[in-house]
Short mmCIF file of C-alpha atoms in Angstrom, two decimals:
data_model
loop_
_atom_site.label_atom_id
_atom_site.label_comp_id
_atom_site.label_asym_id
_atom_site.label_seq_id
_atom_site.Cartn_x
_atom_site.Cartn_y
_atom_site.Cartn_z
CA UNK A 145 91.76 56.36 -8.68
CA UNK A 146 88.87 53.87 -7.68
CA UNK A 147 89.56 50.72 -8.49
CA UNK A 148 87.63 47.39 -8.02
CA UNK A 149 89.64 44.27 -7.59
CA UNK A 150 87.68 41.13 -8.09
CA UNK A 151 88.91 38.17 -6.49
CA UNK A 152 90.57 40.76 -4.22
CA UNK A 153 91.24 37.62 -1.59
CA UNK A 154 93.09 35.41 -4.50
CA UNK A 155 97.28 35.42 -4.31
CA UNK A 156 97.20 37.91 -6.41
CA UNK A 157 94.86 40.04 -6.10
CA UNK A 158 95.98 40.56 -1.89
CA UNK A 159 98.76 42.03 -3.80
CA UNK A 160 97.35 44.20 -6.24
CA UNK A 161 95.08 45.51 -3.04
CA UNK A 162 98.04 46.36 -0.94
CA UNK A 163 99.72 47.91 -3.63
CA UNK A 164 97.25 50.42 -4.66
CA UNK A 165 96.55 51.32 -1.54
CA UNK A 166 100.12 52.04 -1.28
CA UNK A 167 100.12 54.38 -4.09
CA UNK A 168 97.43 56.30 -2.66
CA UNK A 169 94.56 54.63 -4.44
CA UNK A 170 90.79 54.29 -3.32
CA UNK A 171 90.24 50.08 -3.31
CA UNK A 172 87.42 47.87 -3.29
CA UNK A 173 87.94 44.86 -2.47
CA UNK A 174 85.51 42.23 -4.10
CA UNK A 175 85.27 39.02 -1.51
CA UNK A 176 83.43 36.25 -1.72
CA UNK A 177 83.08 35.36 1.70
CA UNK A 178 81.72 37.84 4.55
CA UNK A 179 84.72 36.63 6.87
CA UNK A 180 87.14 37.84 4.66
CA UNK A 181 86.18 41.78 5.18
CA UNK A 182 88.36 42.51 8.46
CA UNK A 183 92.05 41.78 6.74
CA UNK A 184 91.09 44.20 3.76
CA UNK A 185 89.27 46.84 6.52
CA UNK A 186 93.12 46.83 8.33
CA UNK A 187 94.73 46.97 5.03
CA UNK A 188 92.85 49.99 4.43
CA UNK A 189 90.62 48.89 1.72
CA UNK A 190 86.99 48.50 1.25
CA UNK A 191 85.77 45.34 1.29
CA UNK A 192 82.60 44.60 -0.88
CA UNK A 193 80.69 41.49 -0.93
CA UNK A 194 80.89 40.28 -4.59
CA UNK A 195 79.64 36.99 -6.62
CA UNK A 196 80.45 36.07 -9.80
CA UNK A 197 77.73 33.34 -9.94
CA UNK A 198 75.22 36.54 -9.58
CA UNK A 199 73.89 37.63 -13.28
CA UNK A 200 75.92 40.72 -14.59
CA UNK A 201 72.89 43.25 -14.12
CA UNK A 202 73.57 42.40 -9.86
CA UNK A 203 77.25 42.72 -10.29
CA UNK A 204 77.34 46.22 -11.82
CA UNK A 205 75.64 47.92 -8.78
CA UNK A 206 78.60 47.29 -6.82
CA UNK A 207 81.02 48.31 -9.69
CA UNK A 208 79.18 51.71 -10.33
CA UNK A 209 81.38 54.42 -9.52
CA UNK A 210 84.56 52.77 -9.96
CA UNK A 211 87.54 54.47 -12.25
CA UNK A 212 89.06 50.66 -13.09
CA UNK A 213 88.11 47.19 -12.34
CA UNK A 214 90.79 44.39 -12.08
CA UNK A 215 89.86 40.77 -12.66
CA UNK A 216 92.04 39.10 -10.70
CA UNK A 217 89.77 36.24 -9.64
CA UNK A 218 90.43 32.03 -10.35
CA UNK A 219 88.26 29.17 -9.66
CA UNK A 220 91.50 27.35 -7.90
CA UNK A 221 92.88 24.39 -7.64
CA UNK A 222 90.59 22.82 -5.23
CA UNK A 223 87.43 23.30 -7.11
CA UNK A 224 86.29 21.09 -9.80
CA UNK A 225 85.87 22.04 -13.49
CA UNK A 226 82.39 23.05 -13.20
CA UNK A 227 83.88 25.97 -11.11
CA UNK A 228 86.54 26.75 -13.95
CA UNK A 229 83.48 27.31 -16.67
CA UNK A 230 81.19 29.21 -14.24
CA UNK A 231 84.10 31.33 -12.62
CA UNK A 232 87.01 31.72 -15.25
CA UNK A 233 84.99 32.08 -18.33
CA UNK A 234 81.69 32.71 -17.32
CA UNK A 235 81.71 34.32 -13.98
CA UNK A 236 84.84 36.89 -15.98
CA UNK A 237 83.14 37.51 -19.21
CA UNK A 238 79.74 38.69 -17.25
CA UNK A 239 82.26 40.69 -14.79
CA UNK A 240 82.78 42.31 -18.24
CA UNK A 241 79.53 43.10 -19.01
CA UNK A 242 78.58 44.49 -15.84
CA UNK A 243 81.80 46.91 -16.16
CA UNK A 244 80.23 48.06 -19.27
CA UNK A 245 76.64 48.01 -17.09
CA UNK A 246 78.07 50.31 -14.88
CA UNK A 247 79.27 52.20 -17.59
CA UNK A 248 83.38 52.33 -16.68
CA UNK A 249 85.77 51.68 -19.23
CA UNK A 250 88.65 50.27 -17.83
CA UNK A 251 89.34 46.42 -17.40
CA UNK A 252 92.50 44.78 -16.41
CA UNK A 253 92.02 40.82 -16.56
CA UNK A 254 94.96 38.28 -15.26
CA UNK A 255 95.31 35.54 -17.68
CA UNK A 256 97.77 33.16 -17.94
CA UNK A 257 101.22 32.72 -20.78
CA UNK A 258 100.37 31.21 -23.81
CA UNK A 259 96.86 31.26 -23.33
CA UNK A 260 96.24 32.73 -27.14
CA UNK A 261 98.17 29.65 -28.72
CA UNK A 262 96.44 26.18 -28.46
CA UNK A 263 99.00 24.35 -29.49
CA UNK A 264 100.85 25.49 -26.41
CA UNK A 265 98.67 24.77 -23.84
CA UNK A 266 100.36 22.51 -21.48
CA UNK A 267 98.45 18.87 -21.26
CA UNK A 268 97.26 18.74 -17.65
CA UNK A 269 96.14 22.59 -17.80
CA UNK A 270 94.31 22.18 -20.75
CA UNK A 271 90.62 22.73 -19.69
CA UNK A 272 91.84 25.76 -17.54
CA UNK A 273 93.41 27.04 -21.02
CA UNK A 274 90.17 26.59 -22.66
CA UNK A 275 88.11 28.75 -20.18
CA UNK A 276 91.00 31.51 -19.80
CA UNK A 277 90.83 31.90 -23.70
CA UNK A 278 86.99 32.38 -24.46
CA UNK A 279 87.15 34.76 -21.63
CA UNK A 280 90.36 36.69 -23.16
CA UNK A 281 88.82 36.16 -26.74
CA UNK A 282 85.32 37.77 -25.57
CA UNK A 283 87.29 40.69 -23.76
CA UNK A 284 89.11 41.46 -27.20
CA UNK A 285 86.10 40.69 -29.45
CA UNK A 286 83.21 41.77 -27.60
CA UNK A 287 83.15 44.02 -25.61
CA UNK A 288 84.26 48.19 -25.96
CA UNK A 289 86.29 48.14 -22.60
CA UNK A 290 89.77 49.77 -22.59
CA UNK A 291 91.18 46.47 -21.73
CA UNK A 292 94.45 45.20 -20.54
CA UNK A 293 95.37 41.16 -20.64
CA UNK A 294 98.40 40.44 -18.77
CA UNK A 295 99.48 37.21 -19.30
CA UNK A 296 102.23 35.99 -17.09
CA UNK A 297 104.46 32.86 -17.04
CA UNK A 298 104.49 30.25 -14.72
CA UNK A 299 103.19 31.85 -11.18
CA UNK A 300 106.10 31.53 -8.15
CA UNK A 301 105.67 32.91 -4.64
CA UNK A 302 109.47 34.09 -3.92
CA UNK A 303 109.91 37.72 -3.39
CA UNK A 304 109.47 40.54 -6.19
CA UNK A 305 112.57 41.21 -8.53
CA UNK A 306 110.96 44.44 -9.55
CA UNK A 307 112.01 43.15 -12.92
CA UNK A 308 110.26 41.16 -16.45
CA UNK A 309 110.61 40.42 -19.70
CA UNK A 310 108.06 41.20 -21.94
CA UNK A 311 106.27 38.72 -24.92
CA UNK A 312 108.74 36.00 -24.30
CA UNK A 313 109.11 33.24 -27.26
CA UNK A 314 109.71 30.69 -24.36
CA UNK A 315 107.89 30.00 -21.21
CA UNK A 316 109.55 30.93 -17.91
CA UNK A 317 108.57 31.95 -14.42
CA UNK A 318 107.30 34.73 -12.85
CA UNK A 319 106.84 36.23 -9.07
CA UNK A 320 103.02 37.07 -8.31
CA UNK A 321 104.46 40.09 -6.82
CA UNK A 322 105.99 41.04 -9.65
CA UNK A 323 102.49 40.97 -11.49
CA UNK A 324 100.67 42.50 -8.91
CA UNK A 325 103.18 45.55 -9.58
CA UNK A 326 102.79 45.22 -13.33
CA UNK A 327 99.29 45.58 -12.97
CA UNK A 328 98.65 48.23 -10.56
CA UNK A 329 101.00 50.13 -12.88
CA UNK A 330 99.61 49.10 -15.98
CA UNK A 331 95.97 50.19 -14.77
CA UNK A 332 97.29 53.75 -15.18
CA UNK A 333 98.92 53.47 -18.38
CA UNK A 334 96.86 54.49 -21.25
CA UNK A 335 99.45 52.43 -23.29
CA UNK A 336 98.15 49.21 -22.03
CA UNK A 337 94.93 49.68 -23.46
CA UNK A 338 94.35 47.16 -26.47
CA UNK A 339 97.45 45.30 -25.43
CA UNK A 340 97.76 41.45 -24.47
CA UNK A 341 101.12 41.65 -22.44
CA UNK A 342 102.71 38.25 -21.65
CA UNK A 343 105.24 38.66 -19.38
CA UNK A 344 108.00 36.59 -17.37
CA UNK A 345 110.74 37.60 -14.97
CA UNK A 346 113.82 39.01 -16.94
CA UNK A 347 115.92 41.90 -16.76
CA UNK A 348 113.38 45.02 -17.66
CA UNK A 349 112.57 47.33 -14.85
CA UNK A 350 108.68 46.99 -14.40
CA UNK A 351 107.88 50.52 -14.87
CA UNK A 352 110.46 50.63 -18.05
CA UNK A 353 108.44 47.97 -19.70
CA UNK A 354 104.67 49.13 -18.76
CA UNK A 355 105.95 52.28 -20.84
CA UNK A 356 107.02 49.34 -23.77
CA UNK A 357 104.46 47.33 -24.02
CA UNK A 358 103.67 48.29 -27.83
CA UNK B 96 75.01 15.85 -51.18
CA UNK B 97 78.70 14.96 -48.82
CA UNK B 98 77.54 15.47 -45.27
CA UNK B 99 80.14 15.05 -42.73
CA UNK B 100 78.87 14.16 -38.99
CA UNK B 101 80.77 14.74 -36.01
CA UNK B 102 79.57 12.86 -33.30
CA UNK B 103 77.92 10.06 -35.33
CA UNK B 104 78.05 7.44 -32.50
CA UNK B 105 75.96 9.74 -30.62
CA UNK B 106 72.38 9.87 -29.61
CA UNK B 107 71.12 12.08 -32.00
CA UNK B 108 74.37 11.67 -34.33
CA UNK B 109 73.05 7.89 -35.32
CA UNK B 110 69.67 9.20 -36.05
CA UNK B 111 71.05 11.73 -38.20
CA UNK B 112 73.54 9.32 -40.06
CA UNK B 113 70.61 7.09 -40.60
CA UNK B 114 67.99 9.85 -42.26
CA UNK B 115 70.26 11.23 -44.00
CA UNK B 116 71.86 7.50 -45.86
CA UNK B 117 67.69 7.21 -45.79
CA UNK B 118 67.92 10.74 -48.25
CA UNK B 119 70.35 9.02 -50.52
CA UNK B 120 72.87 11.43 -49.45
CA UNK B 121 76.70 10.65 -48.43
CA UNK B 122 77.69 10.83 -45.00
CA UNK B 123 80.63 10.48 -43.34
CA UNK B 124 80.33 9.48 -39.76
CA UNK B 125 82.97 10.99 -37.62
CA UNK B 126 83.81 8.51 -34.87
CA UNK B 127 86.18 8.67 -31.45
CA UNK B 128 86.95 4.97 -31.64
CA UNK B 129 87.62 2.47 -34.82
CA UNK B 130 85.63 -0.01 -32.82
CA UNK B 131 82.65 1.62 -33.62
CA UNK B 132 83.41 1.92 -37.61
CA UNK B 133 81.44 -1.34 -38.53
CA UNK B 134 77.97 -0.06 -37.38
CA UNK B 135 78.01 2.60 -40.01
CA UNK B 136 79.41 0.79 -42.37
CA UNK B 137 76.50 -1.95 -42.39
CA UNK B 138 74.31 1.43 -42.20
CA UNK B 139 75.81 2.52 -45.64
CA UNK B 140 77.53 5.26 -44.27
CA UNK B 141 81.49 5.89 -44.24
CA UNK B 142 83.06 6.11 -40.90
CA UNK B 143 86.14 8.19 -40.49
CA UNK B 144 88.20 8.53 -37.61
CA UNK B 145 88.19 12.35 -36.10
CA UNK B 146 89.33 13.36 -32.99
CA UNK B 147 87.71 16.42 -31.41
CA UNK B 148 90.82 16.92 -28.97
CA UNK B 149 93.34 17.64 -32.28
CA UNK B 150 94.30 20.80 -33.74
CA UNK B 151 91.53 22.13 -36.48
CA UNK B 152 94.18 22.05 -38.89
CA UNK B 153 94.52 18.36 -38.69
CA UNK B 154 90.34 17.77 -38.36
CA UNK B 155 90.12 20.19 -41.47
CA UNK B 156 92.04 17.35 -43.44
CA UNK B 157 88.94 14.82 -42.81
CA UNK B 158 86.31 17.87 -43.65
CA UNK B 159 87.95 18.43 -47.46
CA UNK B 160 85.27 18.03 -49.88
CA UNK B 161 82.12 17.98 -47.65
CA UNK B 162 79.46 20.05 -48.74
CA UNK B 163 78.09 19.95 -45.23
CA UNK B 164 79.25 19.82 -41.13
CA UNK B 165 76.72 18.36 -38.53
CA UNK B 166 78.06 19.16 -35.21
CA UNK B 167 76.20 16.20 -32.95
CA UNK B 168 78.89 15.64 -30.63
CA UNK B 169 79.27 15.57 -26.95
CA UNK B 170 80.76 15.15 -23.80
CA UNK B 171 78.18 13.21 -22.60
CA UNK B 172 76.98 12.53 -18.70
CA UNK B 173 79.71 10.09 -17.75
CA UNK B 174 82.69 12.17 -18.37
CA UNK B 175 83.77 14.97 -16.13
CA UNK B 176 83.58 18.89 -16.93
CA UNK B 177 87.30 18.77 -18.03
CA UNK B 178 85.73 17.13 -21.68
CA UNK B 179 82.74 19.57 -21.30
CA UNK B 180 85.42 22.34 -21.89
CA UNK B 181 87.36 20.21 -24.19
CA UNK B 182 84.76 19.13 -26.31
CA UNK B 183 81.81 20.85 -25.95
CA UNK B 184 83.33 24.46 -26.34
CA UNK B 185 86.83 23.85 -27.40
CA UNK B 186 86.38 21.10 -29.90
CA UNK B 187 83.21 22.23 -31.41
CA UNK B 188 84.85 25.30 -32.31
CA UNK B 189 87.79 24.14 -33.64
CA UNK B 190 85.37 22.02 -35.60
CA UNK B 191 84.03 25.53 -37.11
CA UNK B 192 88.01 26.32 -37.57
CA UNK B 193 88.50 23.10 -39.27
CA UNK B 194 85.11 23.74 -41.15
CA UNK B 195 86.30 27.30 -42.51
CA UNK B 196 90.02 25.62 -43.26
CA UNK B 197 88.14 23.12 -45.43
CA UNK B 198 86.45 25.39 -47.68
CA UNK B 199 83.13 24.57 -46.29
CA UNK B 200 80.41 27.20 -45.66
CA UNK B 201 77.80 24.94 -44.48
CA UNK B 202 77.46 24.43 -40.47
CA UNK B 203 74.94 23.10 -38.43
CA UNK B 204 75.07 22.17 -34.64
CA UNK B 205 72.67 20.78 -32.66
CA UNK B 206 72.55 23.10 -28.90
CA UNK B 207 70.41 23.64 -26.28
CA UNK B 208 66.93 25.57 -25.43
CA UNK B 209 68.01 28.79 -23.50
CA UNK B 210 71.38 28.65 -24.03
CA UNK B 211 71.25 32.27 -25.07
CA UNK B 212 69.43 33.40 -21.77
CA UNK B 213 71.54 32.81 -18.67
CA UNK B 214 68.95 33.10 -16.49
CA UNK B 215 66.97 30.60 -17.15
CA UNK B 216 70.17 27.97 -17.47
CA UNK B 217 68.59 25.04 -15.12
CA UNK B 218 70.35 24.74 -12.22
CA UNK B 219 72.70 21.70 -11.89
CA UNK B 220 73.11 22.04 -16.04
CA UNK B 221 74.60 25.54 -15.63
CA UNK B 222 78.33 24.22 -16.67
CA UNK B 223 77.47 22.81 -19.87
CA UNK B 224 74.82 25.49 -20.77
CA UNK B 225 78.46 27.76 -20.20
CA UNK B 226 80.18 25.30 -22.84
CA UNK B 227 77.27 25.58 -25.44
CA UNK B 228 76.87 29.41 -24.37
CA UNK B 229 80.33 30.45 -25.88
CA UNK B 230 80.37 27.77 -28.70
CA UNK B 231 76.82 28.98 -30.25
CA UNK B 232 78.79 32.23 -29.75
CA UNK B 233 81.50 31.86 -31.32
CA UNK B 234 79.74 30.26 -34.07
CA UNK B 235 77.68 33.40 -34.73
CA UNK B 236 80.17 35.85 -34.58
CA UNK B 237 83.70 34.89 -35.00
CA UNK B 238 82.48 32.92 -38.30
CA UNK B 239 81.87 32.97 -41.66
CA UNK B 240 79.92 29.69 -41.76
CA UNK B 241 76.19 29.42 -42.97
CA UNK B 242 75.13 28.51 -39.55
CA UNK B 243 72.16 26.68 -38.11
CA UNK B 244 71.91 26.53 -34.53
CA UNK B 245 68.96 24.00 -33.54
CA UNK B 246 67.86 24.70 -30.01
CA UNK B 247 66.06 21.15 -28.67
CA UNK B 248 64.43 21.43 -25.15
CA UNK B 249 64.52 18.38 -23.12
CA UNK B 250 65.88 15.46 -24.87
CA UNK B 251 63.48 12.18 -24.88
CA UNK B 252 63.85 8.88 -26.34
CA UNK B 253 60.64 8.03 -27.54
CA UNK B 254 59.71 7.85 -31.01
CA UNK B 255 59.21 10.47 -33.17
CA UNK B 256 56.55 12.70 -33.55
CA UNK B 257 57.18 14.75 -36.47
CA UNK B 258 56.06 17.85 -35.21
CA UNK B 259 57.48 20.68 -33.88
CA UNK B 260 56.49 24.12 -32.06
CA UNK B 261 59.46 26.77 -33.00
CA UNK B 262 60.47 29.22 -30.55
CA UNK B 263 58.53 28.23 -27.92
CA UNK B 264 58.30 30.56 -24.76
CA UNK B 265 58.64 28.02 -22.43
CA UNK B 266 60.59 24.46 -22.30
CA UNK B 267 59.11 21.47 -23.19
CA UNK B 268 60.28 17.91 -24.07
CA UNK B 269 61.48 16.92 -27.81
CA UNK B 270 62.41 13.44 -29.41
CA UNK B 271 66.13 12.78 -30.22
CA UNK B 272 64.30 11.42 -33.33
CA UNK B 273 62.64 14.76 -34.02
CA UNK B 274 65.78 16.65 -33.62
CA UNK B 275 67.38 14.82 -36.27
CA UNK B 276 64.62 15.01 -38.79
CA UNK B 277 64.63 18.54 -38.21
CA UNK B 278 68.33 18.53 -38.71
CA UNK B 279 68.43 16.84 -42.01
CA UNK B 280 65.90 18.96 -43.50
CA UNK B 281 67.49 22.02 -41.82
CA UNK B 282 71.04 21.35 -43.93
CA UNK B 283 69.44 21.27 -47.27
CA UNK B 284 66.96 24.55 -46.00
CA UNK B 285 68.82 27.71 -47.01
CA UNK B 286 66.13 29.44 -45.46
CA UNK B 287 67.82 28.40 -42.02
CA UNK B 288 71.14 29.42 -42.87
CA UNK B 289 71.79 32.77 -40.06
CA UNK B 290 69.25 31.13 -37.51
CA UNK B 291 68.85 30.20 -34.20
CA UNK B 292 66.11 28.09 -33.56
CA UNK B 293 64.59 26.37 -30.24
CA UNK B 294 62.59 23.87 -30.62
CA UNK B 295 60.33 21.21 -28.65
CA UNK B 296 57.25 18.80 -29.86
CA UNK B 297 54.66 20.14 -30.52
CA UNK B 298 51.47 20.86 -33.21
CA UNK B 299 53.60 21.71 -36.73
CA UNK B 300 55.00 19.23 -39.49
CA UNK B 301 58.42 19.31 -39.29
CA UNK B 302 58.75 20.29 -43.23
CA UNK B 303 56.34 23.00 -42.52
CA UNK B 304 58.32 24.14 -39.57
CA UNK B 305 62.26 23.73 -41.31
CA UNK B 306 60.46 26.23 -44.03
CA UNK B 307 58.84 28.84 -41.34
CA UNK B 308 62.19 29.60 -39.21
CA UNK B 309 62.67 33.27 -39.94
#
């Protein structure tokens, strides 16, 4: 399968690289910065030079071809909020309409617990809330991609548990590994499609629970 | 006829307070802070507190019985982008929530020239142009308001001209006095309920122009 990671150089998305490759998979790896090519070359992936401040008619000639694309790409902590409209809404809802450009249909986007329900949105995180849920709501709304939202807890860096816990009423933590395996697993599951998955660490084996996410 | 205006300590929100008491009509001037209540009530209107950072279920309670929304509100140059996402996408649509919860069909909100075109969002504006981008949208689509989006180019403080070029194909300056004479004619114009409309100064009356929108 070809898949195009965007944001390919993020926490996550190094992980959701390394793990398709593992399975076998043909990836592009969307940088932002030229310097960043060589560690995806080594890891076997193809790097591709990709800008999410470019319009969406610029970002669909590098998407054309591709069996998947994978939005795994965040504005950051260090950048102001100007970054969080023009990168986590906007830059992620025209990364949507250039997948549609470049006429593939399937779109996995990271987003982020609770995101759906405003009234949940934790205080200090509230602008990044705002941006993550235009950007979900246009993906559901407006566009025909096959889509998949995965919306995980709390992000941790400790090692994989290989396990989650699916729609959770509560918050709760969860490994980026462990999403990074939910999603490159999740890509090939047609039962993803239409689904907005939050997901936590818990006891379900991840492959189990891609299978259960209706 | 009960017009309710958010963002009545505003720029344009005071103008459009102060035509529209000028109309005989009663308006309710939704204000951030109580200090600014006595202005509008020496202007004859009636100042109500309503806070653009609650839930639309608590803003719908001040919206009962309007006939009308104005959406005048904004962030403003001296806050940061955090209250561009908080108030100029998230809280103007939960004012179209609130709106909706209200039993109100009438909407208008003043926008911005190009905000449908992303290419031609000026440079250093391009965060807020996102902000308005996804509120217009929302407003057009995930709705059942009768809408008017009003469009205004460049924003200038000099006095009014009362004339207006629709649609123009290129930017150009308007009064914040124009904008609001347009806007109170607009609300009582069923002929502008569904539309979009730039405008900047120009060679047609603006009662000639509120009727000549489609």
């Amino acid at each position: 399968m070809k898949v195009f990671v965007i944001g390919a150089h993020g926490q996550i998305g190094k992980k959701i690289v390394s793990k398709l490759v593992a399975q076998g998979d043909q990836v592009y790896a969307g940088i932002r910065h030229p310097e960043q090519a060589e560690a995806f070359e080594d890891a076997g992936a193809q790097p591709v030079q990709f800008n999410l401040l470019a319009q969406p008619e610029e970002m669909a000639l590098a998407l054309k071809g591709m069996d998947a694309v994978v939005f795994a790409a965040g504005s950051g902590g260090s950048t102001g909020y100007d970054m969080t409209l023009m990168i986590d809404l906007d830059g992620a809802v025209k990364s949507m309409q250039a997948t549609e450009l470049a006429g593939i249909k399937r779109y996995l986007i990271i987003s982020a617990e609770f995101t759906p329900e405003r009234a949940k949105w934790p205080n200090s995180l509230k602008p990044y809330y705002v941006a993550k849920y235009y950007a979900d709501e246009w993906l559901k709304n407006r566009t025909q991609l096959a889509y998949t939202i995965l919306q995980p807890g709390t992000l941790v860096n400790d090692a994989g548990t290989g396990k989650v816990t699916l729609n959770p009423t509560v918050g709760g933590e969860i490994t980026r590994d462990d999403v990074a395996t939910f999603a490159v697993q999740a890509i090939k599951t047609d039962g993803t499609i239409g689904q907005t998955i939050a997901l936590i660490n818990g006891d379900m084996p991840i492959a189990t629970a891609v299978q259960n996410t209706k």
